[in-house]
XYZ file of C-alpha atoms in Angstrom:
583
model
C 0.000 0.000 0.000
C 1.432 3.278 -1.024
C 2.448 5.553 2.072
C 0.100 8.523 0.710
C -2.741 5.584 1.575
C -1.408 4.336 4.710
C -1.426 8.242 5.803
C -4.709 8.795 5.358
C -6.244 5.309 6.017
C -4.172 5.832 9.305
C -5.413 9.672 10.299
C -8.823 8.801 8.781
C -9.506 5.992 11.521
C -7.798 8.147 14.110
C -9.679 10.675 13.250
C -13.410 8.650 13.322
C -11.948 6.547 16.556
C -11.320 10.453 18.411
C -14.685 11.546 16.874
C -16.393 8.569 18.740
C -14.962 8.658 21.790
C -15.578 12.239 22.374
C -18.644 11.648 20.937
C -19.875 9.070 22.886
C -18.326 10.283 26.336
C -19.997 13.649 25.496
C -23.474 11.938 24.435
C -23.469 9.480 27.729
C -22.516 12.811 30.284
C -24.888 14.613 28.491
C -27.930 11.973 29.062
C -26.897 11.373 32.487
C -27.178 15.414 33.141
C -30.501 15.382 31.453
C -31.538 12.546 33.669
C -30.663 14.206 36.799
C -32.201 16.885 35.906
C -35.323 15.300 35.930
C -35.116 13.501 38.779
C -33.985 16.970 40.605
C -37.039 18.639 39.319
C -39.256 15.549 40.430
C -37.793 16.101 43.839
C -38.272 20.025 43.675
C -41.768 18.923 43.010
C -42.398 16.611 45.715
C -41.283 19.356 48.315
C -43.073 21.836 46.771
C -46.485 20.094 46.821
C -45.609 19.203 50.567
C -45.154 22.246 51.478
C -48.281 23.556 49.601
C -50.519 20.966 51.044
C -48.898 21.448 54.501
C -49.651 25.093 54.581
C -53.609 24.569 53.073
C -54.349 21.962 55.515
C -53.061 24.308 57.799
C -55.196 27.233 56.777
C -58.314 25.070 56.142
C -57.732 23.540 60.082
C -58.434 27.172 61.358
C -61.072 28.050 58.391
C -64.254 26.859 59.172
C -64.837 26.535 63.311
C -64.906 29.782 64.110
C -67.687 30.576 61.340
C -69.611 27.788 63.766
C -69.070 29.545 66.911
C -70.041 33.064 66.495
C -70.893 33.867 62.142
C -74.371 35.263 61.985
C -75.617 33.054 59.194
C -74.851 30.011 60.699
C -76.746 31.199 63.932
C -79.852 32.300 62.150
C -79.829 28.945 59.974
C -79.575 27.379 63.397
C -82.449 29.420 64.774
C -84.563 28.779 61.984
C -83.769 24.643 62.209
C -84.423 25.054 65.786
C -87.980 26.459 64.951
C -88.659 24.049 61.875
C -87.628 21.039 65.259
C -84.564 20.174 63.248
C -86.796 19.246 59.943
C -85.342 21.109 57.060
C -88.596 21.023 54.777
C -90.255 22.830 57.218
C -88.114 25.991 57.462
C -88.722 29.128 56.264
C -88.767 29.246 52.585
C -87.654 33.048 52.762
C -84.994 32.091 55.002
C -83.658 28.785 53.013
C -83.242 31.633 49.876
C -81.195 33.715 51.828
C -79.024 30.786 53.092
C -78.971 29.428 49.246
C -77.328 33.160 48.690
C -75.572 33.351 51.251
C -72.793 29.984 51.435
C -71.999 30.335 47.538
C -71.063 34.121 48.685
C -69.201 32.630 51.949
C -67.255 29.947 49.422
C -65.945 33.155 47.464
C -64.740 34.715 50.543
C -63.228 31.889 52.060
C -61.298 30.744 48.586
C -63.116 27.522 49.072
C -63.864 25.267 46.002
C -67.069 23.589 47.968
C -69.006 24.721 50.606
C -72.298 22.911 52.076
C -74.387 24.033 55.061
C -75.670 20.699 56.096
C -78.883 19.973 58.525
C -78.366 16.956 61.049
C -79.997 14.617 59.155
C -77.461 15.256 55.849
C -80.030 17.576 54.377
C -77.533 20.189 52.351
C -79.782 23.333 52.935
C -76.858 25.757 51.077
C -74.281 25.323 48.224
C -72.300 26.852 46.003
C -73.450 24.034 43.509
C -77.571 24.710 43.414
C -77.999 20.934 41.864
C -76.972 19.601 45.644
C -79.909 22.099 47.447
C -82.237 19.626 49.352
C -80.227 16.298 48.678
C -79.872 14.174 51.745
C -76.004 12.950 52.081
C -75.579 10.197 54.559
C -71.854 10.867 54.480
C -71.954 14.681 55.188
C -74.805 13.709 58.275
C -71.716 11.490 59.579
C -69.167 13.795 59.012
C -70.795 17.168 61.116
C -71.570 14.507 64.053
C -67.615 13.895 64.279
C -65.503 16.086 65.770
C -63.612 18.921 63.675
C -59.859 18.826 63.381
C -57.142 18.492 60.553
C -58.425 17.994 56.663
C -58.540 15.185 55.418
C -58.342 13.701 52.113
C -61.685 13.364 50.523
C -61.284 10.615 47.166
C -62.521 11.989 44.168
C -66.255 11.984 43.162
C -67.406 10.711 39.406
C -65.743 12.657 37.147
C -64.208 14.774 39.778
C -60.957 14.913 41.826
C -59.457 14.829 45.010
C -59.988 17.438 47.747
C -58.749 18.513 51.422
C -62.035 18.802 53.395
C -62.574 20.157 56.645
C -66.273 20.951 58.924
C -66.987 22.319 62.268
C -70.677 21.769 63.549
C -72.902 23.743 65.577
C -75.545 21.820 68.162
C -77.819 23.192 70.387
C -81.001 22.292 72.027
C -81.233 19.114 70.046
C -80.149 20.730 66.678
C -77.415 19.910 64.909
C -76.228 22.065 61.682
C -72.457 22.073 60.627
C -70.618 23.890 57.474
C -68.670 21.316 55.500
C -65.335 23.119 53.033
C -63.237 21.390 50.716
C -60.389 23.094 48.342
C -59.358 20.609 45.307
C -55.410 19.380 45.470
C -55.711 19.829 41.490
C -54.938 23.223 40.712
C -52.456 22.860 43.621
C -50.774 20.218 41.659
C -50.970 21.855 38.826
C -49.476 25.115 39.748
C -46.333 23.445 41.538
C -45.969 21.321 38.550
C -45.824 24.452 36.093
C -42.716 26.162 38.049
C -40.826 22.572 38.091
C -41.747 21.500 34.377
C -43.381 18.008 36.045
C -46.821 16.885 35.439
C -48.376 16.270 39.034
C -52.251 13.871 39.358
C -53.050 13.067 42.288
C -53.692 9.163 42.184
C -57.556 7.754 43.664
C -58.139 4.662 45.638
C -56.631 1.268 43.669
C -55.549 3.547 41.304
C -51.694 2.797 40.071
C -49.472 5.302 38.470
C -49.086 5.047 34.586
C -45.724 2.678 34.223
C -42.574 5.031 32.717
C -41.014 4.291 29.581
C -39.165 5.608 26.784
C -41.526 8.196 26.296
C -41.801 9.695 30.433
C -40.005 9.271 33.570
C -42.481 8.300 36.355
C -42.299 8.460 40.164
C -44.690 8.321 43.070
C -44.807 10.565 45.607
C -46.459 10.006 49.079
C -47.730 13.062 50.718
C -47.004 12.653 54.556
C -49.214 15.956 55.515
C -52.085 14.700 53.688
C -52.564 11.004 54.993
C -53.783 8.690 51.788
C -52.503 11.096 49.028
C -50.628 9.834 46.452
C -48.955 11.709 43.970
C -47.705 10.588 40.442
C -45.186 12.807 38.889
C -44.071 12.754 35.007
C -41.781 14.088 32.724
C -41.238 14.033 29.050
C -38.279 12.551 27.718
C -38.927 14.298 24.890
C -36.160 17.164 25.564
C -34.021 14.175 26.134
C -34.904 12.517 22.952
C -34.508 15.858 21.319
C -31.218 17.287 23.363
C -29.610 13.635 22.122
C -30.536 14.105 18.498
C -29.430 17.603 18.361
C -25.997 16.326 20.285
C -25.930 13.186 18.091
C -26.144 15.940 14.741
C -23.326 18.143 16.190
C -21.167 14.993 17.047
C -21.542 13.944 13.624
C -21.291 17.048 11.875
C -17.873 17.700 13.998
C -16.917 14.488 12.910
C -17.169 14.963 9.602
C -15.366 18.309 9.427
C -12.248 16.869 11.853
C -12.257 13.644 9.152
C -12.156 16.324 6.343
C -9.475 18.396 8.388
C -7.411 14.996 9.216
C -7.587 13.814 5.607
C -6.485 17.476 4.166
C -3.669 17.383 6.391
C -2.916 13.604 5.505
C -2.784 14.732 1.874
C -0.262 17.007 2.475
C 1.698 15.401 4.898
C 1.930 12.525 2.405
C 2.738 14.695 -0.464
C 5.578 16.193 1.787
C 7.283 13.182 2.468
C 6.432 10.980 -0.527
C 8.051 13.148 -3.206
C 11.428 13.009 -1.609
C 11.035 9.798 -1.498
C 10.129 8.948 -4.649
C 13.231 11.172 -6.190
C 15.228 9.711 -3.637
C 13.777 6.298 -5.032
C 14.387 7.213 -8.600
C 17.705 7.877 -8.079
C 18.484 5.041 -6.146
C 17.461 3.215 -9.393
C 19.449 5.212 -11.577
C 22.455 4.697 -9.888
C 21.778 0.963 -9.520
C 20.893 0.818 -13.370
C 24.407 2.718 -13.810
C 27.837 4.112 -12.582
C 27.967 5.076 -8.951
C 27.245 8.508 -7.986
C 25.831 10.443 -5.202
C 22.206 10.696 -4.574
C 20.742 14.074 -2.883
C 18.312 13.465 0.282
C 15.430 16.388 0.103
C 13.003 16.772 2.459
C 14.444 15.974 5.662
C 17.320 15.397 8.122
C 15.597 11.423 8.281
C 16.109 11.305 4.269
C 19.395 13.477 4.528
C 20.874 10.692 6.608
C 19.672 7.914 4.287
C 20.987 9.328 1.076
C 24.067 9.679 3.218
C 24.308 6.537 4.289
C 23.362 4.869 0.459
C 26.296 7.200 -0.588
C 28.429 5.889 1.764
C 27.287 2.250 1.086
C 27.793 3.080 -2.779
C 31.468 4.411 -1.865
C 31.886 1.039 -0.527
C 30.410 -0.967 -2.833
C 32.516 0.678 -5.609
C 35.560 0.540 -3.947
C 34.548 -3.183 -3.270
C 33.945 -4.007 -6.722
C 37.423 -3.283 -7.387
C 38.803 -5.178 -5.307
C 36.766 -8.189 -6.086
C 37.475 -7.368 -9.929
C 41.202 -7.500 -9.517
C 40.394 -10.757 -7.297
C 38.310 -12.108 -9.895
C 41.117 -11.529 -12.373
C 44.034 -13.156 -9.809
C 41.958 -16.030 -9.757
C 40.920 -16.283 -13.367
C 44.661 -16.287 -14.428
C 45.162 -18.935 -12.065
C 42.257 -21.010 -13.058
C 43.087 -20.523 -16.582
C 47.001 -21.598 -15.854
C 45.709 -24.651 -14.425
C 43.334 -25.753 -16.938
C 46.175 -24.638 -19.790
C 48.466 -26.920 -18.005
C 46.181 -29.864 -17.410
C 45.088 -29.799 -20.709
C 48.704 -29.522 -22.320
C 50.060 -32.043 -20.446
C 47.900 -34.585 -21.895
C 49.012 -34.597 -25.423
C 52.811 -33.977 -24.481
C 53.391 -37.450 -23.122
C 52.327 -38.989 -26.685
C 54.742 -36.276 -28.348
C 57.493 -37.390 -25.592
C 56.890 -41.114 -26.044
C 57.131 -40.532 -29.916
C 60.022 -38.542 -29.755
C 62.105 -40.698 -27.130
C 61.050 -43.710 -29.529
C 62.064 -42.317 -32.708
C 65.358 -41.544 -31.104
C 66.415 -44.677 -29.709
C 65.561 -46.351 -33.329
C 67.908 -43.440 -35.019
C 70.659 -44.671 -31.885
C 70.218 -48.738 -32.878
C 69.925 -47.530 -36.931
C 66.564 -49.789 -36.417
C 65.063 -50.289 -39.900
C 62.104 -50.004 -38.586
C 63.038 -46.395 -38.254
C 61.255 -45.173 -41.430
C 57.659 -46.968 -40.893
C 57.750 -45.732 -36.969
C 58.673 -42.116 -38.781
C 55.535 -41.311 -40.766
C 53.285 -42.584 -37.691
C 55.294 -40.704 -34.543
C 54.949 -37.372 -36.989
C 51.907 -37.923 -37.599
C 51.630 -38.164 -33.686
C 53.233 -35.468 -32.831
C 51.188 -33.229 -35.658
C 48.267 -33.835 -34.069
C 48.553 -33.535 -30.536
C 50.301 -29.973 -31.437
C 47.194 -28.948 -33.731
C 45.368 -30.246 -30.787
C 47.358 -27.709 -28.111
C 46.948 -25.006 -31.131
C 42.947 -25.800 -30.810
C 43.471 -25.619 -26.770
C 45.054 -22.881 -26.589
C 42.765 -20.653 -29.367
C 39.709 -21.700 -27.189
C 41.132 -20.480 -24.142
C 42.051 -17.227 -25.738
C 38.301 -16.964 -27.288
C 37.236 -17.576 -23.868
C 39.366 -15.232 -22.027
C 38.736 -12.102 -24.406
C 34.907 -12.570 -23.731
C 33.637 -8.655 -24.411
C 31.951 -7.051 -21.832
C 28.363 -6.986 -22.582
C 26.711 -4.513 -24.618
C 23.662 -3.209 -23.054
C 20.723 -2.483 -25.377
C 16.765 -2.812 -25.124
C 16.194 -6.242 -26.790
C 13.206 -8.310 -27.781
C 14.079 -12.105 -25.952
C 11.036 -13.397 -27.952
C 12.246 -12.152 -31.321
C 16.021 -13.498 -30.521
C 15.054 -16.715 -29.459
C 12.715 -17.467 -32.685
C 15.352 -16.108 -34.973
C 17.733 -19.208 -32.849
C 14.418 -21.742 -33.418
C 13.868 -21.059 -36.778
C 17.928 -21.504 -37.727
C 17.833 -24.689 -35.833
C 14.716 -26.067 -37.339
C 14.053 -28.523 -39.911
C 13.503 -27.072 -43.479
C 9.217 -26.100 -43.508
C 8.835 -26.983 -40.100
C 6.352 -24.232 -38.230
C 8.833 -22.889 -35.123
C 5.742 -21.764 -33.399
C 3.850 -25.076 -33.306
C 7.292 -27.116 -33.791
C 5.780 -29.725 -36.336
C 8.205 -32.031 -38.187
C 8.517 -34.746 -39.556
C 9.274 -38.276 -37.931
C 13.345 -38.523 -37.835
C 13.592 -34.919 -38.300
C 14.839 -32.826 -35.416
C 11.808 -31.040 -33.671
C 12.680 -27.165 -32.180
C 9.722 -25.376 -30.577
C 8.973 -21.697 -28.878
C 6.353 -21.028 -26.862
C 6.322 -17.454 -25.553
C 4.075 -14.949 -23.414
C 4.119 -11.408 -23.672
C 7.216 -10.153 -21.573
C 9.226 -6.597 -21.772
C 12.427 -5.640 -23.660
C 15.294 -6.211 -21.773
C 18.497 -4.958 -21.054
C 21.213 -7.684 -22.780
C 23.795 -7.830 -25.321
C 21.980 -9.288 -28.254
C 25.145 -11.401 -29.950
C 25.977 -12.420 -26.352
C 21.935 -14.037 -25.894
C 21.957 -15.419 -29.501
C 25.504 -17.173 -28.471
C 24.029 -18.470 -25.136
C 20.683 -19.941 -26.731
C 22.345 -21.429 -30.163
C 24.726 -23.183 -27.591
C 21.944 -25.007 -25.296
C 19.665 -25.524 -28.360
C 22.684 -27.251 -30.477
C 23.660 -29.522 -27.084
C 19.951 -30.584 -26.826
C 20.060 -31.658 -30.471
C 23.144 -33.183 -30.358
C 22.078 -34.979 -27.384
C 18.769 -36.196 -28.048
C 20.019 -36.986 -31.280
C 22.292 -39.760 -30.221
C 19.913 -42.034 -28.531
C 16.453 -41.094 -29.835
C 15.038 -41.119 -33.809
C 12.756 -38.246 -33.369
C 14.940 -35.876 -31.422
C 12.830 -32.553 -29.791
C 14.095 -29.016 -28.200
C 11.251 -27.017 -26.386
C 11.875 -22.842 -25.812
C 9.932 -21.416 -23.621
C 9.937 -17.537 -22.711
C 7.956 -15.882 -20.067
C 8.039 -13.418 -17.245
C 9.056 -13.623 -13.563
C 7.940 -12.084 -10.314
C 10.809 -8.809 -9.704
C 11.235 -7.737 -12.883
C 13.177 -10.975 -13.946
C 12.174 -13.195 -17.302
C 12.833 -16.696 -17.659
C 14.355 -18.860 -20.729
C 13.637 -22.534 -20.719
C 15.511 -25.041 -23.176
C 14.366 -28.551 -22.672
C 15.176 -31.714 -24.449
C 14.220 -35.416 -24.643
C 17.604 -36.744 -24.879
C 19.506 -39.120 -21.916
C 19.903 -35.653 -19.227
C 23.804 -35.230 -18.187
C 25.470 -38.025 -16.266
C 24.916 -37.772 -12.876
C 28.811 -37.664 -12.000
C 29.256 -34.989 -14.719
C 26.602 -32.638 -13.038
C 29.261 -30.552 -9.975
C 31.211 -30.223 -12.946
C 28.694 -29.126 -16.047
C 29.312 -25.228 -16.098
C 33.788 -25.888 -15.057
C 36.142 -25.279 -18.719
C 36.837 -28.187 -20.412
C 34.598 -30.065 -18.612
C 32.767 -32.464 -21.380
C 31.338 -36.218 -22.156
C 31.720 -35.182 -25.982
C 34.281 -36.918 -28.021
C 35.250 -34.122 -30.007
C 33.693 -31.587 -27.228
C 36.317 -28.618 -25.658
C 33.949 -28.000 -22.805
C 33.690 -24.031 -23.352
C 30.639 -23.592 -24.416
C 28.410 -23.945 -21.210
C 31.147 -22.428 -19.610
C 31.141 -19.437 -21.688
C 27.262 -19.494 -21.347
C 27.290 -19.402 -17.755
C 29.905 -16.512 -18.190
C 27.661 -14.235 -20.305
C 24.745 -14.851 -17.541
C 26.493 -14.179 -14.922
C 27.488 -11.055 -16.583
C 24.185 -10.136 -17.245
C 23.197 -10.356 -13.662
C 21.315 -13.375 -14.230
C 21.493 -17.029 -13.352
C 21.984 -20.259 -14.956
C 20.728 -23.848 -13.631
C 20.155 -27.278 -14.603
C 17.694 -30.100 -13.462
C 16.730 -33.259 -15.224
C 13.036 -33.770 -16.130
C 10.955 -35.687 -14.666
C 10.608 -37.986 -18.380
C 14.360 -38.002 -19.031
C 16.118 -35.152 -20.591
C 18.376 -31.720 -19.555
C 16.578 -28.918 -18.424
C 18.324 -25.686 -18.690
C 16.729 -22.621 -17.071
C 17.958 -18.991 -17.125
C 17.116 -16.082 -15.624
C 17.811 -12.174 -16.687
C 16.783 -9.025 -15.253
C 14.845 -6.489 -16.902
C 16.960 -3.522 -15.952
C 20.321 -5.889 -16.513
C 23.310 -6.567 -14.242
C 23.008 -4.594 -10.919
C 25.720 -2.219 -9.524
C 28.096 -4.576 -8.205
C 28.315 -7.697 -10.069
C 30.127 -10.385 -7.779
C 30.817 -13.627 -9.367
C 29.411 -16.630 -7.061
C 32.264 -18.409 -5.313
C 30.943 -21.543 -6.423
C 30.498 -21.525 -9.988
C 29.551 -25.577 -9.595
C 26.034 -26.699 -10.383
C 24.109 -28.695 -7.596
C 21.390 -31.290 -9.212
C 17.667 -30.430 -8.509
C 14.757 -32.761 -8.069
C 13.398 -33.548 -10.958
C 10.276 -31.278 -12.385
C 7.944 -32.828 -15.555
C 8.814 -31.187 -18.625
């Protein structure tokens, strides 16, 4: 993955990971604030409708009883139920008008929500609600005949709701009348509930409170100054549900811009230190594709210290190269003394035996002297054409050229090598001949041009192509050479010449790619030798492994770009057998 990508893959998820945490620590403080807030108005609630209720109860305890002791209306009504002998449908009617006007006026003045002036037998002879005139209530007849004292909680009628009642009574001479209040806990409720936000209802007898949810928070709140009152307070999670979304669109929107910001500077970061590195990269490869010289770090004291430290391993690396050059030569001389030397020495001791023999028959004037002439000359003839032949192959190896470095077409040179090595009309691309006819084929798949000498390559392939002929020749009637070009993984391409012949002896194999080393009769054993040579040279490599079917295998393998900077020749130039792959 380039680094420009890595950069901002790297500050992107950063970027979102920062985003969410802040986000979601923000977002969870946030709810739990909201939360507490309810639950601290709930509980500025519940001691505000204490304290209410506390202080009406309180008011309403000292309301009524003195209206029964000593208010004028309440002793005439009295007087006139004393006169009617306590039977309400015999009063007055004049007088039960003026009492019908009179509580509803009394209500008003005492802030009372109900008021009822109630006979002894529950007869309601004044109301503020006219419906109630002249109903009997067993409840209110019960009520006046118990003692006065604190409100109480009276449950809501149908359709109605719950109320602190109080009554005093009045009884005399037989005669009972009593004044029975209430003021309704609703608007109360209501009113406390509108400063704290929280919707207060006062909950009736069996009555539960509405269960909470996503939608409210829901508590219940007893009433100690109002024995029997529940209370059920509510809030809306809707401000939560709406404080969360608006939080959840600012999160995200931040999120996006710090993303945007993080990427932006990504890009530029990336740009900054990518293009020094890429010159610093394409320079590298220059120098590796050429002579040594010093590359510039931009960009950097990180990059300054690395093109330092590449110009200080190229230094090296030159100043190595010499050195192994002038080894390489030291021990090529020596090589090539030996192998002169071996090689000489085996067709001087027929030229010394023919010599010493001709010279002891000249000593004894043997006439046998003449015939052993013409056949010792002969002798000694050919083993010196044979040290002229050594020593011109040696020379021809030892003046190899450097190679030439062009852009060259491997496809193109190793067809022109197939076709010259082909029979007459035979089709190099499908490899078609004839039965006793030697068989050359090319298969090839699209590869680039490559950087090789192109006399060097043609030398190298018309060698292994002519040695699988000549091999495959010798023991089989329809003798075949496969070619096969095609790329490699690192900018390398691979050449594959393949036979069906007999493969090399095994014991020849440590010594296959060694001068002079051969199972031909009239073989030098130069030519692999210079093959491997011109390989090596190229920066390449050159192998051998015997087919799984019978048959040499010879692989090679070239670099694009040609030889590197510093070509060191292996220390063991000897070929180690492979396992053995199918053809």
């Amino acid at each position: 993955m380039p680094l420009a990508a890595r950069l901002l893959l790297a500050f992107g998820v950063v970027a979102i990971i920062a985003t969410a945490f802040v986000g979601l620590t923000l977002r969870e403080a946030s709810r739990e604030i909201i939360e507490s807030g309810f639950a601290d108005r709930i509980d500025a609630a519940h001691t505000g409708v204490r304290q209410q209720l506390a202080w009406e109860a309180d008011a309403l305890r000292d309301l009524l009883p003195p209206l029964c002791q000593h208010d004028t209306f309440v002793d005439k009504a009295h007087i006139e139920l004393e006169r009617a002998k306590g039977d309400p449908d015999a009063m007055d009617p004049t007088s039960r008008i003026a009492l019908r006007r009179q509580v509803p006026s009394q209500a008003k003045a005492l802030r009372l929500d109900e008021l009822s002036l109630v006979a002894g037998n529950g007869s309601v002879l004044g109301a503020e609600d006219a419906s109630r005139l002249g109903a009997r209530d067993r409840r209110l007849a019960e009520l006046i005949r118990a003692p006065g004292g604190a409100p109480r909680l009276r449950p809501a009628r149908a359709g109605g709701e719950p109320s602190l009642e109080v009554h005093c009574a009045l009884t005399s001479h037989g005669v009972t009348i009593g004044l029975v209040g209430a003021r309704r806990i609703g608007p109360v409720l209501d009113r406390i509930g509108a400063t704290n936000h929280v919707r207060l209802a006062a909950l009736g007898e069996g009555r539960d409170a509405p269960p909470g949810g996503e939608a409210e928070v829901v508590r219940v709140l007893d009433v100690a100054e109002v024995p029997g009152l529940r209370v059920a307070a509510s809030v809306s999670r809707a401000p939560l549900t709406q404080a969360l979304a608006r939080l959840d669109r600012a999160i995200a929107a931040t999120g996006a811009t710090v993303l945007a910001i993080a990427l932006g500077i990504a890009v530029v970061l990336a740009r900054s230190l990518s293009r020094p590195l890429v010159a610093l990269a394409r320079e590298t490869r220059e120098v590796m594709g050429g002579a040594p010289r010093r590359v510039e770090g931009r960009g950097g004291r990180e990059l300054a210290d690395l093109a330092a430290a590449f110009n200080a391993t190229i230094d090296e690396l030159a100043a190595m190269r010499k050195r192994l050059a002038a080894t390489e030569r030291i021990a090529a001389r020596r090589e090539v003394a030996r192998q002169i030397a071996h090689e000489i020495k085996n067709p001087l001791a027929p030229i010394r035996a023919a010599v010493e023999t001709l010279r002891r028959l000249r000593q004894r004037d043997d006439p046998a002297f003449d015939d052993y002439f013409e056949e010792a000359t002969s002798t000694v003839l050919g083993e010196v054409h044979r040290i002229a032949n050594i020593v011109t192959e040696f020379t021809r190896f030892a003046r190899l050229p450097a190679p030439n470095l062009e852009p060259v077409d491997l496809v193109a040179i190793a067809r022109g090598v197939v076709t010259l090595h082909a029979a007459p009309g035979e089709a190099t691309s499908t490899g078609t001949g004839g039965a006793g006819r030697p068989r050359v084929e090319l298969t090839a798949d699209p590869i680039p041009k490559v950087q090789a000498d192109r006399d060097q390559i043609v030398q190298v392939l018309t060698n292994l192509v002519q040695n699988g002929l000549d091999a495959a020749s010798a023991v089989r009637s329809d003798p075949r050479v496969g070619v096969t070009v095609g790329p490699l993984p690192n900018d390398r391409v691979r050449i594959v010449v393949r036979d069906n012949g007999p493969g090399v002896a095994e014991e020849m194999v440590p010594r296959l790619f060694e001068p002079y080393a051969t199972s031909k009769e009239k073989g030098t054993g130069l030519g692999l030798a210079i093959a491997q040579r011109i390989v090596l040279e190229h920066g390449g490599e050159i192998s051998y492994r015997k087919a799984t079917k019978g048959g040499a295998v010879f692989e090679i393998w070239l670099p694009v770009g040609g030889p590197p900077l510093l070509e060191k020749p292996p220390a063991d130039t000897t070929v180690r057998p492979r396992g053995p792959e199918a053809p």
